Coordinates of C-alpha atoms in Angstrom, one line a residue:
X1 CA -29.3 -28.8 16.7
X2 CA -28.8 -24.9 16.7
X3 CA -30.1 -22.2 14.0
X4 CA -28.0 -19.0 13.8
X5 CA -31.2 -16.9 15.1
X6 CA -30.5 -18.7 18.6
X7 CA -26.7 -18.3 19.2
X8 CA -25.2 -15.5 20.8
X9 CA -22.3 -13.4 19.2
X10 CA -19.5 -15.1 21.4
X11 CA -21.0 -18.9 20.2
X12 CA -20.9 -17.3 16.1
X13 CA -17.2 -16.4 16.9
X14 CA -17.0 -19.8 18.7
X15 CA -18.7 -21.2 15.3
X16 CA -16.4 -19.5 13.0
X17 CA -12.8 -20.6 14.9
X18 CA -14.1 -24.1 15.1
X19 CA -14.5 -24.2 11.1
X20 CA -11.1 -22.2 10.4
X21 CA -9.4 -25.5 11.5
X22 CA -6.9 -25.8 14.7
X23 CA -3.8 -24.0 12.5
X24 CA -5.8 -20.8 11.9
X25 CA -8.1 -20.5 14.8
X26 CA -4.5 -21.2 16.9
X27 CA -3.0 -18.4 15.4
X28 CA -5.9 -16.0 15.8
X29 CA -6.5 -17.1 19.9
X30 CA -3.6 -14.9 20.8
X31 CA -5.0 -11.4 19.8
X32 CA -8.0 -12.1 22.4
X33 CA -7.9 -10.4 25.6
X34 CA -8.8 -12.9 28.9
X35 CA -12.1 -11.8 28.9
X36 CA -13.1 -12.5 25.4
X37 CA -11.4 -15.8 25.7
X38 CA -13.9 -16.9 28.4
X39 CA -16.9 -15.3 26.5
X40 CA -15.8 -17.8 23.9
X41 CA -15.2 -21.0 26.2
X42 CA -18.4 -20.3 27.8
X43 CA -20.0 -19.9 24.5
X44 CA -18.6 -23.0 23.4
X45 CA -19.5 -24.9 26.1
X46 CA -23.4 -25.1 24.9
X47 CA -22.3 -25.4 21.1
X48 CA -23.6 -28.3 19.2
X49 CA -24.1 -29.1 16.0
X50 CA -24.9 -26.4 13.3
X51 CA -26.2 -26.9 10.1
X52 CA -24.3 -26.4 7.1
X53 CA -26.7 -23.6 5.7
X54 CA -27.1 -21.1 9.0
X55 CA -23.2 -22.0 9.3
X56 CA -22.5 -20.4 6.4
X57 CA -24.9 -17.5 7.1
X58 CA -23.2 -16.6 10.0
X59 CA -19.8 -17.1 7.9
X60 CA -21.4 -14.2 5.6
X61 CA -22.5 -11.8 8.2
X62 CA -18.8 -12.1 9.9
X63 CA -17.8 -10.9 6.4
X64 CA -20.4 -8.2 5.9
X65 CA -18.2 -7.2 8.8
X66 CA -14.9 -7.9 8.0
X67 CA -13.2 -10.0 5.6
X68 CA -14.7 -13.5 4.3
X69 CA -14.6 -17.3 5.7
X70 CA -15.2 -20.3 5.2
X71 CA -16.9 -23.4 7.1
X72 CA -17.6 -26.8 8.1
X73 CA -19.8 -28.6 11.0
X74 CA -18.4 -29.1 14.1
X75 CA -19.1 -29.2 17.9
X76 CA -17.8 -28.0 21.2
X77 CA -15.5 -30.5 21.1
X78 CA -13.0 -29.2 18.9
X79 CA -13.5 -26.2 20.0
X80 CA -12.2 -27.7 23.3
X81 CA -9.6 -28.8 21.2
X82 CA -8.2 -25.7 19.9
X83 CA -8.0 -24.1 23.1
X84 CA -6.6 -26.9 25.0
X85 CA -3.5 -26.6 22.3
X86 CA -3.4 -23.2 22.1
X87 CA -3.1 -22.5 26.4
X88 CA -1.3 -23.9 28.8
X89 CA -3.5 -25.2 31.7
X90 CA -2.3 -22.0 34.1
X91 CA -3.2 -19.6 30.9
X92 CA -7.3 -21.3 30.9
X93 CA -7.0 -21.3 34.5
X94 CA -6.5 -17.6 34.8
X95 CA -9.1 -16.9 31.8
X96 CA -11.5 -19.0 33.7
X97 CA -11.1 -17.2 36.8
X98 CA -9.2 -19.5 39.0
X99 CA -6.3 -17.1 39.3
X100 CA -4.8 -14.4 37.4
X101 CA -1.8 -14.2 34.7
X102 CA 0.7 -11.2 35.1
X103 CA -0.2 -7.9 32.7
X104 CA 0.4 -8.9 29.3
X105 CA 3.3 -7.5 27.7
X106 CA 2.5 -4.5 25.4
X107 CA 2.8 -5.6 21.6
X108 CA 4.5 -4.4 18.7
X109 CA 4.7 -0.7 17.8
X110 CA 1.9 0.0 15.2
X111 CA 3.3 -0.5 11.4
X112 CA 1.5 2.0 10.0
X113 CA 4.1 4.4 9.7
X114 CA 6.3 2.2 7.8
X115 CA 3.9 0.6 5.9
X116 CA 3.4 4.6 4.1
X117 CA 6.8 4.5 3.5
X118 CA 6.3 1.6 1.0
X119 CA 6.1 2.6 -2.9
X120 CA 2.6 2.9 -4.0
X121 CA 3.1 0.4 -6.5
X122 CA 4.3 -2.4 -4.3
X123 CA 1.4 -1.8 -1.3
X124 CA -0.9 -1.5 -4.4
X125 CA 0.0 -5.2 -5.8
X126 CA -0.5 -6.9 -2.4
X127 CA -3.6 -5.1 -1.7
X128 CA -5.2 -6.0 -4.9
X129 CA -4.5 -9.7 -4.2
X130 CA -6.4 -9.6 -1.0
X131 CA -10.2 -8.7 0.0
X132 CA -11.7 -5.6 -0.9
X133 CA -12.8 -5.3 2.8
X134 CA -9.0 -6.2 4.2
X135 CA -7.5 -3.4 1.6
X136 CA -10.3 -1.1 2.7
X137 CA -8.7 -1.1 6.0
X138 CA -5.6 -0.7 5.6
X139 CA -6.4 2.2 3.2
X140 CA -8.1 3.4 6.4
X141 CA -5.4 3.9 8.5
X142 CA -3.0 5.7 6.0
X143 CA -3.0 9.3 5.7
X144 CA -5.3 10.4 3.1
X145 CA -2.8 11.4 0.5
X146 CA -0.8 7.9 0.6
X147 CA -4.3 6.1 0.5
X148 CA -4.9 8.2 -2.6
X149 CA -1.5 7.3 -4.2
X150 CA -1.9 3.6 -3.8
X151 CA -5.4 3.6 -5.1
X152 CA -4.2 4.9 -8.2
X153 CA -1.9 2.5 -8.5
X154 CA -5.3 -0.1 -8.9
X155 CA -7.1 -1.0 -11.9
X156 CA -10.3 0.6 -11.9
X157 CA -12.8 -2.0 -10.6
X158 CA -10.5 -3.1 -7.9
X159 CA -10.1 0.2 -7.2
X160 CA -14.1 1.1 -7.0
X161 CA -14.6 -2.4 -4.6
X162 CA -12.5 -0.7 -2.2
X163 CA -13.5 2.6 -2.1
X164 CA -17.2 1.1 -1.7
X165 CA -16.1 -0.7 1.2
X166 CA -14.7 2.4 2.7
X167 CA -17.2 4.3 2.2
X168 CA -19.6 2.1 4.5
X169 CA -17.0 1.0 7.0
X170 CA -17.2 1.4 11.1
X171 CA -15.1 1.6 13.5
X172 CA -13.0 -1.3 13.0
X173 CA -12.7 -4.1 16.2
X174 CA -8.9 -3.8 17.5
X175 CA -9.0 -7.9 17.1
X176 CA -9.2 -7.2 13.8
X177 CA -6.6 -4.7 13.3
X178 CA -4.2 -7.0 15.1
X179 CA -4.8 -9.8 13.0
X180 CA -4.3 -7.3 9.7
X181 CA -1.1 -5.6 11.3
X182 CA 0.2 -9.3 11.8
X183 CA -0.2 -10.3 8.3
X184 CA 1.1 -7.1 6.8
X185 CA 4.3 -7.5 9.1
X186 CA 5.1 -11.1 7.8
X187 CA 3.9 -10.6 4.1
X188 CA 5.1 -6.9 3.0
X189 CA 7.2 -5.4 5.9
X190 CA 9.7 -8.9 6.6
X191 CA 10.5 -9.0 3.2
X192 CA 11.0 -5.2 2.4
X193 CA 13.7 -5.8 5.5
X194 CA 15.7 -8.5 4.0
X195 CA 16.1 -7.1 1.2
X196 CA 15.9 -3.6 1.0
X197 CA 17.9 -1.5 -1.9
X198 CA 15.8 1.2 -2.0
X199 CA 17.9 3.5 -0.2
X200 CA 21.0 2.8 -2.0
X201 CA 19.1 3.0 -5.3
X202 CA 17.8 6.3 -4.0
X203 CA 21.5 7.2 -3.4
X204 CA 23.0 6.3 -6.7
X205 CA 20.3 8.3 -8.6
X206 CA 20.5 11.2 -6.7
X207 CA 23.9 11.1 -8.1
X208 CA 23.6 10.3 -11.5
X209 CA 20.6 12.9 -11.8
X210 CA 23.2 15.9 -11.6
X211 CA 24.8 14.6 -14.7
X212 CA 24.2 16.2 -18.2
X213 CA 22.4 13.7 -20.2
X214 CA 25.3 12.9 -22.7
X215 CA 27.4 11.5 -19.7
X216 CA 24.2 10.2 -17.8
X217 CA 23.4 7.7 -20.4
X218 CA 27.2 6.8 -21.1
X219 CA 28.0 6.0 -17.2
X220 CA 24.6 4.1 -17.4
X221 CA 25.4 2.3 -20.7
X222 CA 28.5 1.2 -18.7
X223 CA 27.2 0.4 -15.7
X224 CA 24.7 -2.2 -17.7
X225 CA 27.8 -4.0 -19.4
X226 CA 29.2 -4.3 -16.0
X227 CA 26.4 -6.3 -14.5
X228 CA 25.3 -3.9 -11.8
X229 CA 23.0 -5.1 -9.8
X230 CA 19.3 -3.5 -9.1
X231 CA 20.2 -1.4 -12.0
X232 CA 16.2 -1.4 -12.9
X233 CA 15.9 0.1 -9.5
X234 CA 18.3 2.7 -10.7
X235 CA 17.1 3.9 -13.9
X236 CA 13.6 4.0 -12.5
X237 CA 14.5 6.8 -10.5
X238 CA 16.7 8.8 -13.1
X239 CA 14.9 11.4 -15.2
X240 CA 16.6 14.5 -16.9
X241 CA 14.4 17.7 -18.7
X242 CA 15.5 16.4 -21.8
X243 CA 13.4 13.3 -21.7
X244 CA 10.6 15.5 -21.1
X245 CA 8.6 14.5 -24.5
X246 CA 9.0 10.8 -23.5
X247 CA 6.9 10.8 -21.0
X248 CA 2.6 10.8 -21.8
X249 CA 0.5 13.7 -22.8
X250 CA -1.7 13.0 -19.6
X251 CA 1.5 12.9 -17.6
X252 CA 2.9 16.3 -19.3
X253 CA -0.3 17.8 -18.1
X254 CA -0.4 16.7 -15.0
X255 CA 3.0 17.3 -14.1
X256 CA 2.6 21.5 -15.6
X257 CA -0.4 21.9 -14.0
X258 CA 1.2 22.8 -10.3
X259 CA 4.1 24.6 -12.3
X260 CA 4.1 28.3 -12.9
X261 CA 4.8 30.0 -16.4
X262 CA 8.1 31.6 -14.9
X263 CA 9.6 28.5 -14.3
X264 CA 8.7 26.6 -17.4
X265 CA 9.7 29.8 -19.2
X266 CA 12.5 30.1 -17.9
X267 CA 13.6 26.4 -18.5
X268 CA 12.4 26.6 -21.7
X269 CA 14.9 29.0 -22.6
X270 CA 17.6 27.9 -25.5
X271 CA 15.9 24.6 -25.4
X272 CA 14.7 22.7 -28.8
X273 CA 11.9 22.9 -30.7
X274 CA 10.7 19.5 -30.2
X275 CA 11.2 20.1 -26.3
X276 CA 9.3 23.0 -26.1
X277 CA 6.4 22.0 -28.4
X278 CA 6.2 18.9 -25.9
X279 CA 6.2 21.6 -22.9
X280 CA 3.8 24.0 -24.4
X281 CA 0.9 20.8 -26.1
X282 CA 0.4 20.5 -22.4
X283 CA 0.0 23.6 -20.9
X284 CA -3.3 25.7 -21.3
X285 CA -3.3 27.9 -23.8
X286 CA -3.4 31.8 -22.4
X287 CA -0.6 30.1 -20.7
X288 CA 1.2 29.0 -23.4
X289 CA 1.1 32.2 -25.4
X290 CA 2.3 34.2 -22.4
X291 CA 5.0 32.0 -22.6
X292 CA 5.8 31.8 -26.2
X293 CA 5.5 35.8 -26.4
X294 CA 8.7 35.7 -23.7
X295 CA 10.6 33.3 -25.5
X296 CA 10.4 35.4 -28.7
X297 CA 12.2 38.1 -26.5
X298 CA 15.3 35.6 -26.8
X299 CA 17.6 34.7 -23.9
X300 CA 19.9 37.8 -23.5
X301 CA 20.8 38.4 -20.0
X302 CA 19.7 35.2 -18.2
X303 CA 22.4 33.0 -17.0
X304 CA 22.8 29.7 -17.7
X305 CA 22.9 28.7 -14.5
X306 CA 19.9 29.6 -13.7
X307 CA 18.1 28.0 -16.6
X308 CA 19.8 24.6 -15.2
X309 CA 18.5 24.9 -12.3
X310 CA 14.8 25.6 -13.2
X311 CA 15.2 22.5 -15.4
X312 CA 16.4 21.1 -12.7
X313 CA 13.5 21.9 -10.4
X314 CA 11.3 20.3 -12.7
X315 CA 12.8 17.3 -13.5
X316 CA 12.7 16.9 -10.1
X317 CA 9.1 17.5 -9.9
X318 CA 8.6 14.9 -11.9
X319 CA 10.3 12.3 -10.3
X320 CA 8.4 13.1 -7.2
X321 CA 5.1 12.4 -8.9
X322 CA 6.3 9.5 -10.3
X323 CA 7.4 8.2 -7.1
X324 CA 3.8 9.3 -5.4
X325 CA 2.3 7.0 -8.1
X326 CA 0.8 9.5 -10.3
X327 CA 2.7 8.1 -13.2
X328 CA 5.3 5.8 -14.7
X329 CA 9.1 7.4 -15.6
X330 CA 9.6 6.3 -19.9
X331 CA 12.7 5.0 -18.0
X332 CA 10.7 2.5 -15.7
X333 CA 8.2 1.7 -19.3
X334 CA 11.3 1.1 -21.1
X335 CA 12.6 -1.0 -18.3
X336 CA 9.7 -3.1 -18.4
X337 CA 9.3 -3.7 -22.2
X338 CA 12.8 -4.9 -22.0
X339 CA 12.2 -7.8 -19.4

């Protein structure tokens, strides 16, 4: 009988494939390179019986580490097993030393590219459903900003679990990273591929965002009692200046916080007094009465076309927070108060 104090690393690998079961441990033996593959046969070889409580210590220091597991007793045996399924005879041959296998093919690109492009929303769901540890990681290989993005996304004690994690995380084992890129590709990035309206969503309210407001919500009022599909999609992306006071206070602040005066004045122009009480109850206030002091000059001499567009500009600042996850559109709330 073996304690955990007297195995080696490869036999506590060796220990923790054996308890995964044949399926899992099958599925993993792949992302070994040859020479780890015959640290774990070898290791193997002189494994016997562990009990149930060092089993599960080593279980607990693999997740200190990583991720966690879970175990049962077993022998070299199955270990034996798992291998003998998983390889052909010429593939433990060649990891044994008997002859050599051709250079392994390089493996898929890395994901992480497309894995940014995901909403913040969506890679925050999945992430919350798995370990702390696991979401650390990925967190840990996006840029800093979209790491930042989906972490808002999290509720707060999900949120602080993860950060912990990455805080105190190493370099992480390429094994590992395999095994995580291979999971994300099959649960997130295989199904954002089937079905994937995004783009034409994208598309449609790009259009419909040029649209004055009275014809905006008539087209979309029309679109509805047509059946459109993804029409959710759609209105999640619309937003016009005019819905301005619909969204939060904390949103309003953010969002005026990285304007300047001149543009909000100068979209404030002509506008209503409901609007531009909503603009100004965010904005600081030797801000706001630089701003109110120019709007008591009146609008003389400033085209209209010009105040459209600096509505414009920041009802498209808006909608670019929204989709970085800094907030939710009233149009998405709405949307979801609905269903």
């Amino acid at each position: 009988m073996m304690t955990s104090l007297t195995l080696t690393r490869p036999q506590k690998a060796a220990a923790i494939l054996v308890a995964m079961g044949k399926p899992s441990a099958s599925r993993l033996l792949k992302f070994f390179k040859q020479e780890e593959l015959k640290a774990l046969i070898e290791g193997a070889r002189l494994l016997r019986t562990i009990p149930q409580a060092d089993l599960e210590r080593i279980v607990a220091e693999f997740e200190a580490e990583f991720t966690e597991g879970a175990g049962l007793l077993d022998s070299a045996d199955r270990m034996d097993t798992i291998l003998n399924e998983s390889l052909s005879p010429e593939e433990m041959s060649a990891i044994m030393g008997d002859k050599k296998l051709e250079p392994a093919p390089e493996g898929p690109p890395p994901i992480w590219p497309d894995i940014e492009k995901l909403e913040p929303a969506r890679l925050g769901t999945f992430l919350a459903g798995e370990h702390p540890q696991t979401a650390a990681m990925v967190l840990s290989k996006l840029a800093s900003q979209t790491a930042a993005n989906v972490l808002l996304t999290m509720e707060k004690p999900i949120r602080s679990q993860i950060i912990k994690r990455m805080v105190t995380m190493a370099n992480i084992p390429d094994a590992a990273t395999r095994i995580v890129e291979n999971q994300l590709r099959v649960s997130v990035l295989s199904q954002k591929s089937a079905r994937d309206t995004s783009v034409g969503q994208e598309r449609v309210a790009s259009v419909l965002n040029e649209m004055a407001k009275p014809e905006l919500d008539e087209l979309m009022q029309d679109l509805e009692e047509a059946g459109t599909p993804d029409l959710a999609g759609v209105r999640s992306r619309l937003f016009a200046f005019d819905d301005l006071p619909r969204l939060t206070q904390k949103a309003r602040v953010l969002l005026f916080d990285g304007l300047s005066t001149e543009l909000v004045t100068l979209a404030l122009r002509d506008a209503s007094a409901a609007l531009t009480e909503a603009v100004l109850s965010a904005i600081g206030a030797r801000s706001r009465r630089m701003i109110e002091s120019e709007l008591g000059q009146g609008s003389e001499g400033i085209a209209l076309a010009d105040i459209m567009a600096a509505r414009k500009t920041i009802a498209v600042a808006t909608i670019r927070l929204s989709r970085q996850g800094a907030f939710e559109l009233p149009s998405t709330q709405n949307a979801a108060e609905a269903a």
